[in-house]
GROMACS .gro file of C-alpha atoms in nm:
model
   95
    1MET     CA    1   0.747   2.907   0.281
    2ALA     CA    2   0.434   2.867   0.486
    3PHE     CA    3   0.114   2.679   0.419
    4THR     CA    4  -0.090   2.883   0.183
    5ARG     CA    5  -0.428   2.859   0.020
    6GLU     CA    6  -0.254   2.670  -0.263
    7THR     CA    7  -0.159   2.396  -0.016
    8PHE     CA    8  -0.522   2.333   0.075
    9ASP     CA    9  -0.635   2.374  -0.288
   10PHE     CA   10  -0.386   2.106  -0.390
   11LEU     CA   11  -0.512   1.871  -0.118
   12ARG     CA   12  -0.876   1.935  -0.218
   13ASP     CA   13  -0.797   1.877  -0.587
   14LEU     CA   14  -0.601   1.563  -0.506
   15SER     CA   15  -0.894   1.422  -0.306
   16ARG     CA   16  -1.117   1.480  -0.609
   17ASN     CA   17  -0.864   1.345  -0.866
   18ASN     CA   18  -0.667   1.081  -0.679
   19SER     CA   19  -0.486   0.915  -0.970
   20LYS     CA   20  -0.128   0.882  -1.089
   21ASP     CA   21  -0.199   1.069  -1.411
   22TRP     CA   22  -0.341   1.368  -1.230
   23PHE     CA   23  -0.063   1.362  -0.968
   24ASP     CA   24   0.207   1.348  -1.238
   25ALA     CA   25   0.049   1.645  -1.412
   26ASN     CA   26   0.042   1.839  -1.080
   27ARG     CA   27   0.374   1.728  -0.939
   28ASP     CA   28   0.506   2.090  -0.938
   29ARG     CA   29   0.214   2.188  -0.710
   30TYR     CA   30   0.297   1.893  -0.480
   31GLU     CA   31   0.664   1.995  -0.460
   32ALA     CA   32   0.600   2.364  -0.397
   33HIS     CA   33   0.281   2.371  -0.193
   34TRP     CA   34   0.278   2.040  -0.008
   35LYS     CA   35   0.631   1.907   0.031
   36ALA     CA   36   0.834   2.234   0.055
   37ALA     CA   37   0.573   2.399   0.283
   38ALA     CA   38   0.558   2.106   0.520
   39LEU     CA   39   0.938   2.069   0.541
   40ASP     CA   40   0.971   2.442   0.610
   41PHE     CA   41   0.701   2.418   0.876
   42ILE     CA   42   0.879   2.127   1.045
   43ALA     CA   43   1.216   2.307   1.035
   44ASP     CA   44   1.061   2.627   1.173
   45ILE     CA   45   0.892   2.463   1.470
   46SER     CA   46   1.158   2.208   1.565
   47ALA     CA   47   1.362   2.453   1.776
   48ASP     CA   48   1.049   2.578   1.953
   49MET     CA   49   0.940   2.222   2.020
   50ALA     CA   50   1.282   2.131   2.165
   51ALA     CA   51   1.268   2.440   2.392
   52LEU     CA   52   0.920   2.353   2.508
   53SER     CA   53   0.997   1.986   2.568
   54PRO     CA   54   1.364   1.883   2.510
   55PRO     CA   55   1.286   1.514   2.441
   56LEU     CA   56   1.069   1.608   2.139
   57ALA     CA   57   1.237   1.545   1.810
   58ALA     CA   58   1.162   1.644   1.454
   59GLN     CA   59   1.346   1.567   1.126
   60PRO     CA   60   1.262   1.809   0.851
   61LYS     CA   61   1.286   1.550   0.572
   62LEU     CA   62   1.061   1.315   0.380
   63ASN     CA   63   1.017   0.992   0.576
   64GLY     CA   64   1.150   1.180   0.881
   65SER     CA   65   0.878   1.398   1.035
   66LEU     CA   66   0.702   1.434   0.700
   67ARG     CA   67   0.541   1.107   0.593
   68ARG     CA   68   0.507   1.007   0.232
   69ILE     CA   69   0.202   1.109   0.031
   70ASN     CA   70   0.196   0.767  -0.144
   71ARG     CA   71  -0.034   0.514   0.018
   72ASP     CA   72   0.040   0.143   0.069
   73VAL     CA   73  -0.260  -0.003  -0.109
   74ARG     CA   74  -0.158  -0.369  -0.105
   75PHE     CA   75  -0.405  -0.475   0.164
   76SER     CA   76  -0.660  -0.192   0.137
   77LYS     CA   77  -0.998  -0.195  -0.027
   78ASP     CA   78  -0.941   0.172  -0.106
   79LYS     CA   79  -0.688   0.172  -0.388
   80SER     CA   80  -0.639   0.551  -0.400
   81PRO     CA   81  -0.269   0.593  -0.461
   82TYR     CA   82  -0.220   0.913  -0.254
   83THR     CA   83  -0.314   1.045   0.088
   84ALA     CA   84  -0.498   1.376   0.048
   85ARG     CA   85  -0.373   1.519   0.377
   86LEU     CA   86  -0.052   1.621   0.550
   87HIS     CA   87   0.090   1.356   0.777
   88MET     CA   88   0.366   1.474   1.011
   89ILE     CA   89   0.511   1.298   1.317
   90PHE     CA   90   0.714   1.419   1.609
   91TRP     CA   91   0.852   1.187   1.875
   92ALA     CA   92   1.023   1.173   2.210
   93GLY     CA   93   1.377   1.046   2.220
   94GLY     CA   94   1.589   0.898   1.939
   95HIS     CA   95   1.448   0.783   1.608
   0.00000   0.00000   0.00000
């Protein structure tokens, strides 16, 4: 699966309705269009990244290269529970 218009529609809708109730009602959209699409993207590019620069690493899993959508709001003035963007990381060497 690739990123589709639905991925960006989900992120836009989340930014406008950033609440647990809305997220729970739209969890299927999150799973299909945010999480699955991002994990597929990471898996698809990991071999190309390694060929381009062997020290680069990617883990196609949640809390690997794909960071959680939940925000840590303990010390933040913004108490929005979710991050309305994709957050992926890639690194050099072991992780």
